[in-house]
XYZ file of C-alpha atoms in Angstrom:
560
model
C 5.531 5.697 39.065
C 6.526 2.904 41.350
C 4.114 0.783 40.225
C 4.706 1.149 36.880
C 8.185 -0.030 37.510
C 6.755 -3.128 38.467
C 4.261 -3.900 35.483
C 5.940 -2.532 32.082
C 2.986 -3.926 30.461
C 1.358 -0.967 31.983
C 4.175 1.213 30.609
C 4.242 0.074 26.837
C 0.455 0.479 26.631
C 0.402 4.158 28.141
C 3.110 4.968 25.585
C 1.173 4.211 23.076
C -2.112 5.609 24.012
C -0.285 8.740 25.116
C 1.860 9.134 21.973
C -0.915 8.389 19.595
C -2.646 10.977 21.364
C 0.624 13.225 20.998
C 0.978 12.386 17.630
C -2.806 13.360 16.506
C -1.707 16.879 17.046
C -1.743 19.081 14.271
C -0.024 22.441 13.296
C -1.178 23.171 9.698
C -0.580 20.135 7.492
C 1.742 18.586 9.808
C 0.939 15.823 12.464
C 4.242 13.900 13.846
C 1.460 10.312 13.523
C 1.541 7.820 16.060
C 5.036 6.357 15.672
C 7.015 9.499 16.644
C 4.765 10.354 19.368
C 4.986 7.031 20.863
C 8.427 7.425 20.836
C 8.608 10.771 22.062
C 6.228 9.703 25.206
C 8.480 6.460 25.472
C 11.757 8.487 25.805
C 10.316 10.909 28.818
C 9.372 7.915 30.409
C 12.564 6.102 29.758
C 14.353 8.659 32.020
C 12.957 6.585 35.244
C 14.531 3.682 34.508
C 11.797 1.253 33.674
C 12.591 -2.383 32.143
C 10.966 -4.189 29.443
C 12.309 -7.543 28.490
C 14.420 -7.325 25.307
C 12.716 -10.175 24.095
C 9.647 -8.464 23.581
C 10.997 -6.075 21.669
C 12.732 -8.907 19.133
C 9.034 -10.386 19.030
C 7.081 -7.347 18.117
C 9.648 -6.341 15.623
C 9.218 -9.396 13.528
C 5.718 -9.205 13.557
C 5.829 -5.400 12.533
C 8.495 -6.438 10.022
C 6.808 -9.684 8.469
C 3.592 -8.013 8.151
C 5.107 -4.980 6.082
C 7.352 -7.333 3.570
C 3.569 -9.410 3.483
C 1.717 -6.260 2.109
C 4.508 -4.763 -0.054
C 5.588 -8.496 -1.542
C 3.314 -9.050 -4.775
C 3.571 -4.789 -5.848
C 7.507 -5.299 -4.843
C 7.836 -8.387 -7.073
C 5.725 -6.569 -10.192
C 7.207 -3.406 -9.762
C 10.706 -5.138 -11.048
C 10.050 -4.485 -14.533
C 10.722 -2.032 -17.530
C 7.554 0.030 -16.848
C 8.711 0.882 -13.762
C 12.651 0.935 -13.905
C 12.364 5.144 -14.099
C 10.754 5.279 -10.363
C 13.090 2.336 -9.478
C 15.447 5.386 -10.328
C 13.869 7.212 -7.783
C 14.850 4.969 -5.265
C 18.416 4.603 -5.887
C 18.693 8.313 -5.896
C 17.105 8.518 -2.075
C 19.695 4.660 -1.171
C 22.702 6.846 -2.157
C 22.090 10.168 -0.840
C 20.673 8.875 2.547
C 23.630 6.742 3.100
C 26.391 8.887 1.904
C 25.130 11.655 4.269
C 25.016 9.578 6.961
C 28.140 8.103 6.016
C 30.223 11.854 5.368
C 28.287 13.224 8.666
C 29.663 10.358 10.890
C 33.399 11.066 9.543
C 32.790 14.327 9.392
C 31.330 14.915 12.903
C 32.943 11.885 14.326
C 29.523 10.208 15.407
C 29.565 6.985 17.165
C 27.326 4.406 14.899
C 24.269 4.551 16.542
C 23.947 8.410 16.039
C 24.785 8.065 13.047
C 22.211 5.065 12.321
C 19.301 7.563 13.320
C 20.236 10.136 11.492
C 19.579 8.180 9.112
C 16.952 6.686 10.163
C 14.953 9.762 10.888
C 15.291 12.018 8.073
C 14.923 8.965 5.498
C 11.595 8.797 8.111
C 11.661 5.398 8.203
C 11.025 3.330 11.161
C 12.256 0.330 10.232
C 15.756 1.422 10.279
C 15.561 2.347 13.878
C 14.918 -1.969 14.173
C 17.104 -3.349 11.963
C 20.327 -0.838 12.557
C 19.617 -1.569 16.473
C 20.070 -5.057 15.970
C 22.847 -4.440 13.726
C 24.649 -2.683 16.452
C 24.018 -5.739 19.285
C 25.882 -7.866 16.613
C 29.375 -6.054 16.443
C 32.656 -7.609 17.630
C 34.247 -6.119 20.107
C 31.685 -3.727 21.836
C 30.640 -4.243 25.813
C 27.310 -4.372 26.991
C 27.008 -1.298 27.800
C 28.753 0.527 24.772
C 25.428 -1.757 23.196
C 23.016 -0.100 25.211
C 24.768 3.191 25.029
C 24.368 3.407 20.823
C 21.430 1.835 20.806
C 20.039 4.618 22.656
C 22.050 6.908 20.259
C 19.781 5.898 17.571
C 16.299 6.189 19.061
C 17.338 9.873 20.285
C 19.020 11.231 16.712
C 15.984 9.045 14.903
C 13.062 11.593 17.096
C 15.168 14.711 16.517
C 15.946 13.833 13.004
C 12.134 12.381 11.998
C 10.904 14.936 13.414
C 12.527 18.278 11.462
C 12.499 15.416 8.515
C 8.607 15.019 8.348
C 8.211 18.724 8.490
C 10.412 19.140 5.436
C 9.062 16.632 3.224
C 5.696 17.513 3.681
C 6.092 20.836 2.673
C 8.321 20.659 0.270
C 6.647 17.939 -1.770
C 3.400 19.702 -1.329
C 3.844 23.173 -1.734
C 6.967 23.934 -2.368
C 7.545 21.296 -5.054
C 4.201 22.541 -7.245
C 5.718 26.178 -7.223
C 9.046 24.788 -8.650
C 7.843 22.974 -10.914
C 4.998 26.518 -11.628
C 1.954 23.999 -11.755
C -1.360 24.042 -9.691
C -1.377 20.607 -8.302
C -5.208 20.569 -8.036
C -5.294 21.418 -11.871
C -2.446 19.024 -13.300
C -3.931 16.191 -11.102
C -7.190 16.682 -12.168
C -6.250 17.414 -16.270
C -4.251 13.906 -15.837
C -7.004 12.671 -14.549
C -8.981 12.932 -17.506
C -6.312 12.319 -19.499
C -6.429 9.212 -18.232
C -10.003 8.633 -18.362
C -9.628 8.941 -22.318
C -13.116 9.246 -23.891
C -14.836 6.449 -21.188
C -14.239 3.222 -21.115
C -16.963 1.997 -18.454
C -14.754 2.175 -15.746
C -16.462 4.555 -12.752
C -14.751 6.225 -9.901
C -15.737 4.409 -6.550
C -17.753 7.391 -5.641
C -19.379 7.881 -8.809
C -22.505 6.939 -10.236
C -23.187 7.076 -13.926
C -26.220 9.715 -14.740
C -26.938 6.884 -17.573
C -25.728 3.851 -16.622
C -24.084 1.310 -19.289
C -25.537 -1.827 -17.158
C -29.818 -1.216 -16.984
C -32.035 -4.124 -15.999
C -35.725 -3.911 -17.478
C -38.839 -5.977 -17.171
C -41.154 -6.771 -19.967
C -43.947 -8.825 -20.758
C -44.000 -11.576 -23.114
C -45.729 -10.916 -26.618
C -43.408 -11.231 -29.114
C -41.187 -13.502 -27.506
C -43.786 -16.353 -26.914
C -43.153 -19.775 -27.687
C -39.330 -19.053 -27.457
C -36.609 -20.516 -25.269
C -34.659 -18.548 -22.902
C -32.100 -20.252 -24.820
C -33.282 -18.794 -28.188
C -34.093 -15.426 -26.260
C -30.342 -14.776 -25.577
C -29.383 -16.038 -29.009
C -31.461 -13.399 -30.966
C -30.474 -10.680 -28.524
C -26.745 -11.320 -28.867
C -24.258 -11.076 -26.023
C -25.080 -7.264 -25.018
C -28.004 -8.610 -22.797
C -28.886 -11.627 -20.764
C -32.118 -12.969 -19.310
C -31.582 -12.776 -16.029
C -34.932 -14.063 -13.900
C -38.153 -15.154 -15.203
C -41.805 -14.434 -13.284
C -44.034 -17.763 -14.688
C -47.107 -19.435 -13.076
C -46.546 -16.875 -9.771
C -42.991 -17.892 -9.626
C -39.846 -15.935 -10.188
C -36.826 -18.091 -11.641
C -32.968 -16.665 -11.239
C -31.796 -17.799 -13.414
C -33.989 -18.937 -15.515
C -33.426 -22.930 -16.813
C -32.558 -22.823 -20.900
C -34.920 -24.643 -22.366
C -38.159 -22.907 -20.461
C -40.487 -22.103 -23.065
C -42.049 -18.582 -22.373
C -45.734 -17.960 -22.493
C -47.936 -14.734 -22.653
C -48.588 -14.646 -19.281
C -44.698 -14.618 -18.392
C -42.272 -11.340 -17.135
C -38.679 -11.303 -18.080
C -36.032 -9.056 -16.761
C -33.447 -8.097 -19.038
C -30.202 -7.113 -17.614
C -26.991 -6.038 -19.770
C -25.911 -2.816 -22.013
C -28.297 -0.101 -22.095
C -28.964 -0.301 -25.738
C -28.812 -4.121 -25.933
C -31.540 -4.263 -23.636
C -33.847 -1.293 -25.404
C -33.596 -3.054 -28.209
C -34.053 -6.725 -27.003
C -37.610 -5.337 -25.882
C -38.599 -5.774 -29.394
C -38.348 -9.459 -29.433
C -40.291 -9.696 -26.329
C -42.752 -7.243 -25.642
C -43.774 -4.102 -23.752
C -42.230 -3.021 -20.875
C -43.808 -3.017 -17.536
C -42.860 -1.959 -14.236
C -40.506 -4.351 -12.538
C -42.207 -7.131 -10.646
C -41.689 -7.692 -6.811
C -39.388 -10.185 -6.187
C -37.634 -9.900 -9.897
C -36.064 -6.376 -8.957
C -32.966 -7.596 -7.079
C -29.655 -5.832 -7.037
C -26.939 -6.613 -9.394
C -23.931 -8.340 -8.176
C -20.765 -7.468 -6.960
C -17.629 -9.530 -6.389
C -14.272 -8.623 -4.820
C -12.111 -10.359 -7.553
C -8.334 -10.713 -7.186
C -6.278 -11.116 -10.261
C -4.273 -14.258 -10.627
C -4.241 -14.633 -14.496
C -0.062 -14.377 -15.590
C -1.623 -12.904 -19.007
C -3.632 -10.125 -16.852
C -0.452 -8.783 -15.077
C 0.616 -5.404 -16.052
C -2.426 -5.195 -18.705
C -4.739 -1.370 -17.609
C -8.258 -1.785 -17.207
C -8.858 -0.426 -20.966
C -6.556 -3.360 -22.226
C -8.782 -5.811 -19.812
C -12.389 -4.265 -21.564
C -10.705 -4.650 -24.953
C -9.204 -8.160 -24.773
C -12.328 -10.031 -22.609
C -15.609 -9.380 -24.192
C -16.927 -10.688 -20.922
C -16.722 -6.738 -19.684
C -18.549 -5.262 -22.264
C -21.105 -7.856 -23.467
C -22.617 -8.568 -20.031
C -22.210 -5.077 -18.566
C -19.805 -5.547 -16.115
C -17.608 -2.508 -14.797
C -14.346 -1.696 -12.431
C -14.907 0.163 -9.604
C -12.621 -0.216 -7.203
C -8.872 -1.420 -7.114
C -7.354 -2.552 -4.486
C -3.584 -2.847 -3.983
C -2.656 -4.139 -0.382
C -4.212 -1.627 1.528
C -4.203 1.194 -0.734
C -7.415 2.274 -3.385
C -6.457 3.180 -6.731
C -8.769 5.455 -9.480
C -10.787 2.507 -11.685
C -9.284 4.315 -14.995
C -8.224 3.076 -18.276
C -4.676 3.245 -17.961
C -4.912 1.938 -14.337
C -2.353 -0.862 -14.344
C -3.345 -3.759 -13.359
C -1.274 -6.965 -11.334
C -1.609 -10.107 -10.116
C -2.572 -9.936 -6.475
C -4.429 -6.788 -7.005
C -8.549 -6.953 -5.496
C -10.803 -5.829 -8.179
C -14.666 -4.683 -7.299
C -16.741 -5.966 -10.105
C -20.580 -4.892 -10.330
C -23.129 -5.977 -12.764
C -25.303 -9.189 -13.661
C -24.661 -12.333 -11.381
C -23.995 -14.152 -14.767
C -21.663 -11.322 -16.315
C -19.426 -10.891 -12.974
C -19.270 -15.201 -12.937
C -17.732 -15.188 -16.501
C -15.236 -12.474 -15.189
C -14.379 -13.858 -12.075
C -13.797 -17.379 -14.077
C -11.433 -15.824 -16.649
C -9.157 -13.318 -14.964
C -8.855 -14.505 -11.197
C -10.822 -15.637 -8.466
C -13.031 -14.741 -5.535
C -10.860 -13.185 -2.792
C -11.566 -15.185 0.519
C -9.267 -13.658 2.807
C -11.571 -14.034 5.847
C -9.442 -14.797 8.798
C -5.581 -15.688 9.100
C -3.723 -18.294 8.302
C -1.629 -19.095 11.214
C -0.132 -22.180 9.604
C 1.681 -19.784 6.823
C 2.077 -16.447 9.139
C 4.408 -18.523 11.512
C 6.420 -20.353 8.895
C 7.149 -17.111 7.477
C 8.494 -15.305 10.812
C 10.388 -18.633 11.093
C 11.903 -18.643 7.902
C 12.325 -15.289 8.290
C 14.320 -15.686 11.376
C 16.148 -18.322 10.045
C 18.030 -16.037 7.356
C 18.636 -12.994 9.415
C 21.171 -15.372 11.168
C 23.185 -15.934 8.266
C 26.312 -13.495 8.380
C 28.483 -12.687 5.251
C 32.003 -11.239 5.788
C 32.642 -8.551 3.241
C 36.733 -8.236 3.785
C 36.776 -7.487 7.639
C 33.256 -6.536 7.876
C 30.359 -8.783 8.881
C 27.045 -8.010 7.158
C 23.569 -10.214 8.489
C 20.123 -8.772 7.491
C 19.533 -10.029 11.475
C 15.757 -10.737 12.583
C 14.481 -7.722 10.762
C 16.059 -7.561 7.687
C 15.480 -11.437 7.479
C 11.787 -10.994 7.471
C 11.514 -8.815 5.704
C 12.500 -10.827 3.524
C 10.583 -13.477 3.803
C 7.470 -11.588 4.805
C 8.030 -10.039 0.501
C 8.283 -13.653 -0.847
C 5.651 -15.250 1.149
C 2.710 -12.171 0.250
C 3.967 -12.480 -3.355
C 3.082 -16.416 -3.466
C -0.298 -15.862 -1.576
C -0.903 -13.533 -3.880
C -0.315 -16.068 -7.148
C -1.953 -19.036 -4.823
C -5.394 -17.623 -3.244
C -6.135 -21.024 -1.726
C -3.756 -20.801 1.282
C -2.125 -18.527 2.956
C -4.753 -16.011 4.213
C -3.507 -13.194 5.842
C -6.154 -10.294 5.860
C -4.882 -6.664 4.634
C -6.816 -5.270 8.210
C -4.715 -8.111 10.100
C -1.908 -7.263 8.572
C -1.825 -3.460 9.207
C -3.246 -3.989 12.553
C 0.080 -6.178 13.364
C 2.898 -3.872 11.646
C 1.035 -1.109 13.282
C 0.792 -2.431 16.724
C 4.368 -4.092 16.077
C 6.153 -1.422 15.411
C 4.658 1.162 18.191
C 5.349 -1.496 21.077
C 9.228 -1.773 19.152
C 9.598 1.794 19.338
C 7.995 1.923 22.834
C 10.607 -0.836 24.100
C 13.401 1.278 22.339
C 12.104 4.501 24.007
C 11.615 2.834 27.292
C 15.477 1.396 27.345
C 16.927 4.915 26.164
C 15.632 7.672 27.962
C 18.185 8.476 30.171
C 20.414 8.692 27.185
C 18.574 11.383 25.058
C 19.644 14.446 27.488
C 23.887 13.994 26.886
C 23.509 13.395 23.433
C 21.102 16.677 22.332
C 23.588 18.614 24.606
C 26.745 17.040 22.745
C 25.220 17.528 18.651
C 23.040 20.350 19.159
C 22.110 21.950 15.495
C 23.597 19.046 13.993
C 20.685 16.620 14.352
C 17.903 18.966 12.745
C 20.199 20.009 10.098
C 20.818 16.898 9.042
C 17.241 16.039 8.969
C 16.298 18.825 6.522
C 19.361 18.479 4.481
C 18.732 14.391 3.940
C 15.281 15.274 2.885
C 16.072 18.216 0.399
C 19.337 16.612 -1.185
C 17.654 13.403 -2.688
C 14.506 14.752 -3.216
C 15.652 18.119 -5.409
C 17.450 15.644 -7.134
C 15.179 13.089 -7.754
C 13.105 16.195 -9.035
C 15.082 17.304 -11.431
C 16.176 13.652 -12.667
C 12.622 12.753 -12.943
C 11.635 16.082 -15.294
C 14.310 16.253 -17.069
C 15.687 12.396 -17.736
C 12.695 10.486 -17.068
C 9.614 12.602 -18.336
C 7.858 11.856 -15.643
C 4.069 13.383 -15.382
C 4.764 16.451 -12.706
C 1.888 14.667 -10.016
C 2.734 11.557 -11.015
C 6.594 12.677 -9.726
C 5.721 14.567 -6.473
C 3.639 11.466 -5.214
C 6.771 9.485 -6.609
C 9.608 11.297 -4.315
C 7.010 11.187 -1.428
C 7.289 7.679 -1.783
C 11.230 7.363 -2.066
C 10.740 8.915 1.466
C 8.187 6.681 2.767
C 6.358 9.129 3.785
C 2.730 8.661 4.708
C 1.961 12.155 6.029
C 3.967 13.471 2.815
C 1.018 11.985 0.372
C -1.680 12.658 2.253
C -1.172 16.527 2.780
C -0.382 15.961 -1.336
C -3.519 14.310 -1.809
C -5.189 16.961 -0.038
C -4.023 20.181 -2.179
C -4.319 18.004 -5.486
C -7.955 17.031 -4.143
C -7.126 13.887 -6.253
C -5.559 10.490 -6.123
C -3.937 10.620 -8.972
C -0.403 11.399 -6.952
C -0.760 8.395 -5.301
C -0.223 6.080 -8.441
C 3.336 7.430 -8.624
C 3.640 6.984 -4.621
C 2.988 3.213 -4.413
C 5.442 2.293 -6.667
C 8.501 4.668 -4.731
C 7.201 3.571 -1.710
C 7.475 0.024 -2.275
C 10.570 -0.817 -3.383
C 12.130 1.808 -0.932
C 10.262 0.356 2.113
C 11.997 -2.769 1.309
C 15.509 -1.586 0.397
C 15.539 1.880 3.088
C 15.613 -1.068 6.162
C 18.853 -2.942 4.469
C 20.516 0.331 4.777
C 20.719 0.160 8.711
C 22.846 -3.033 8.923
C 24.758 -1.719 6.236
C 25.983 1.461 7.818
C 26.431 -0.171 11.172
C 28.567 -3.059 9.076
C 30.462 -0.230 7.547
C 31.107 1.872 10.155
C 31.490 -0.243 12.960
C 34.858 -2.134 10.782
């Protein structure tokens, strides 16, 4: 242990191996994830007395922070619309409950504000409050240094008890609990609004689906009929269903072919486009032969991301509708990407700016996409220019302090960057030229960000966790479950019977008012569908960006 003492590095690392390791453990559908368990193996630890450098924590935090307003920024910004105000809904309803609970409990119960602070913290099961309501807490007038440290610890031991009786609730209450309430089989709704969704097949294909009879064919015939023609005069009498899309002449295989070549008897042509377009084109060329080596190549693919203004907010079925591009050249959807989340490549699939669409079908078709809705995403490796202006920025703001009467409010380093970490992904994603922040470097930094946070946190309030269990007892679990089930049962009932929300739709939707990860994956799981998780992203969104404001908010209130 001693010489642990003397190289922290050595203790933030085995907290995190150790609690990921921890938090891999599984009792039915419930794992406590990395994050508690680092915290949990951070706190034992704590209790000898070993020192990390405040500083490190304050670094590590904005990077965890930054990196999570960077990936939630362009579905934050075009999730403030119409379409979306009734899950915006959703959102208040968890704000108010979670802050009023916290808020009656600490009057109530006469908790000092960093209990308080992780009580909220834990059963809204967000992290990020545990960050920004610390810092919140070193900012108040009047307190010593080690009335600081004191309710700082507060709130890392009432956030593990609290996230911990939390995580258990909302997973099984959104995903089996929830169904029988609302007397549905979640496997069945999910998959009948599924193909409701679908409608009657618009050419967009699940990412692990392959069409029994493809839309987009490529064929090879021989030249017979079509001799003495241009490839020019070739696609004219085919129409825009099919394209030539190589050429075998004199021994030689041209992709793509040059317009005005002239095709002989001796030539091949492969035909690439929509099934019956290309059938059909074989009658103003020839027979059909079996495909030549060197002219059978695979189609293309593209990872396209959406930059268009018109685009935004259009489904996929509006996008095949409005740009013959899609259906004349054979090009389909099968994969959406938002941040780091897949969606189902459906019609009614909605569609923004920023999203990463995979595009498959002729090299020619996917160009005339790519060139009207967006561009190529090149998001190869980070731009360190733009990451560090943003954490700067970021910084910049959480030291501005507002006095509301007597109380002083500052979004601090956290909420700051969080701020700017929103505005700066939603302007990379409308300029794709600069700015290049992977979605893999981005979750690796909030990821590794946060744990080392919460490990620092842990580390620093060990020796406080033992006075304060023995002082609140039941109240901490209790409070958990009830700040789970309060907002949530509401938010249920709001969201049948005001809203008309679809029933999977709304139990991915109050998942994601509780930013809960584990919640929609143990939904996912029953429903054997992602259809939950369209409602999910939108919840968990805006909530991941308004749940850390409520920290500093709470402190600024209670701490008056």
């Amino acid at each position: 242990m001693g010489v642990i003492k003397d190289h922290p590095e050595l203790a933030l690392f085995l907290c995190l191996s150790a609690g990921y390791l921890v938090g891999k453990l599984r009792v039915g559908p419930i794992t406590l994830g990395g994050i508690c368990g680092t915290l949990i193996v951070s706190l034992l630890l704590g209790t000898q007395h070993i020192k990390v450098s405040d500083d490190v924590k304050t670094v590590f935090f904005a990077l965890f922070i930054f990196s999570l307003g960077y990936l939630a920024g362009p579905q934050f910004f075009n999730n403030l619309n119409r379409k979306s105000l009734k899950f915006f809904t959703l959102c208040l309803i968890e704000l108010v409950c979670v802050l009023g609970i916290a808020y009656g409990a600490a009057k109530i119960f006469n908790l000092d504000v960093g209990t308080a602070s992780g009580i909220l913290a834990g059963a809204a099961t967000e992290s990020a409050v545990v960050g920004t309501a610390t810092e919140a807490i070193a900012k108040l007038p009047g307190l010593t240094a080690d009335q600081i440290t004191t309710y700082q610890g507060h709130v890392a031991t009432a956030y593990t008890v609290c996230y911990l009786f939390g995580l258990i609730t909302i997973v099984l209450y959104t995903s089996q609990i929830m169904p029988m309430m609302l007397r549905i089989n979640l496997r069945d709704a999910s998959r009948d609004l599924w193909e409701k969704m679908r409608g009657s097949g618009d050419g967009a294909i699940g990412s692990d689906e392959r069409e029994a009879l493809p839309g987009l064919v490529g064929r090879t015939y021989h030249v017979v009929q079509g001799k003495g023609r241009s490839v020019a005069e070739l696609r004219s009498a085919m129409g825009a269903g099919a394209t030539v899309e190589s050429v075998s002449s004199g021994g030689k295989v041209l992709s793509p072919p040059p317009e005005d070549l002239v095709l002989g008897s001796r030539d091949t042509v492969l035909l690439v486009g929509r099934r019956d377009a290309v059938i059909d084109a074989g009658a103003l060329v020839g027979p059909e032969t079996a495909a030549i080596p060197g002219m059978d190549g695979p189609l293309a693919t593209a990872q396209l991301v959406v930059t268009q203004r018109s685009v935004d907010g259009r489904s996929l079925g509006d996008l095949r509708g409005e740009h013959p591009e899609f259906t004349d050249n054979g090009v389909f959807v099968t994969d959406v990407l938002r941040n780091d989340q897949d969606f189902p490549a459906t019609s009614d699939t909605v569609i923004h700016r920023g999203d990463v669409l995979t595009v498959a079908g002729s090299r020619s078709g996917v160009s005339k996409v790519v060139a009207r809705i967006g561009t190529v995403a090149r998001n190869s490796s980070t731009d360190f220019v733009y990451l560090g202006l943003g954490i700067v920025c970021g910084s910049l703001l959480g030291q501005v302090v507002i006095h509301a009467g007597d109380i002083p409010l500052s979004l601090g380093t956290g909420g700051g960057c969080l701020i700017s970490g929103l505005i700066f992904g939603w302007f990379r994603s409308r300029r794709q030229t600069f700015g290049a922040f992977p979605p893999q470097a981005a979750t690796t930094l909030k990821d590794m960000g946060l744990a080392i946070f919460i490990a620092c946190t842990g580390l620093a309030s060990g020796s406080e966790a033992g006075p304060l269990l023995r002082q609140y007892g039941a109240l901490l679990p209790v409070s958990g479950i009830l700040m789970v089930l309060v907002p949530a049962t509401i938010s249920l009932v709001v969201g049948r019977s005001l809203l008309k929300i679809e029933k999977p739709l709304l139990i991915g939707a109050i998942a994601g008012q509780q930013c809960s990860t584990p919640a929609i994956t143990s939904i996912t799981q029953v429903a054997q569908s992602s259809v939950p998780m369209l409602g999910y992203t939108i919840t968990y969104t805006l909530s991941n960006f308004l749940l850390p404001l409520t920290g500093p908010v709470l402190v600024g209130v209670l701490g008056s």
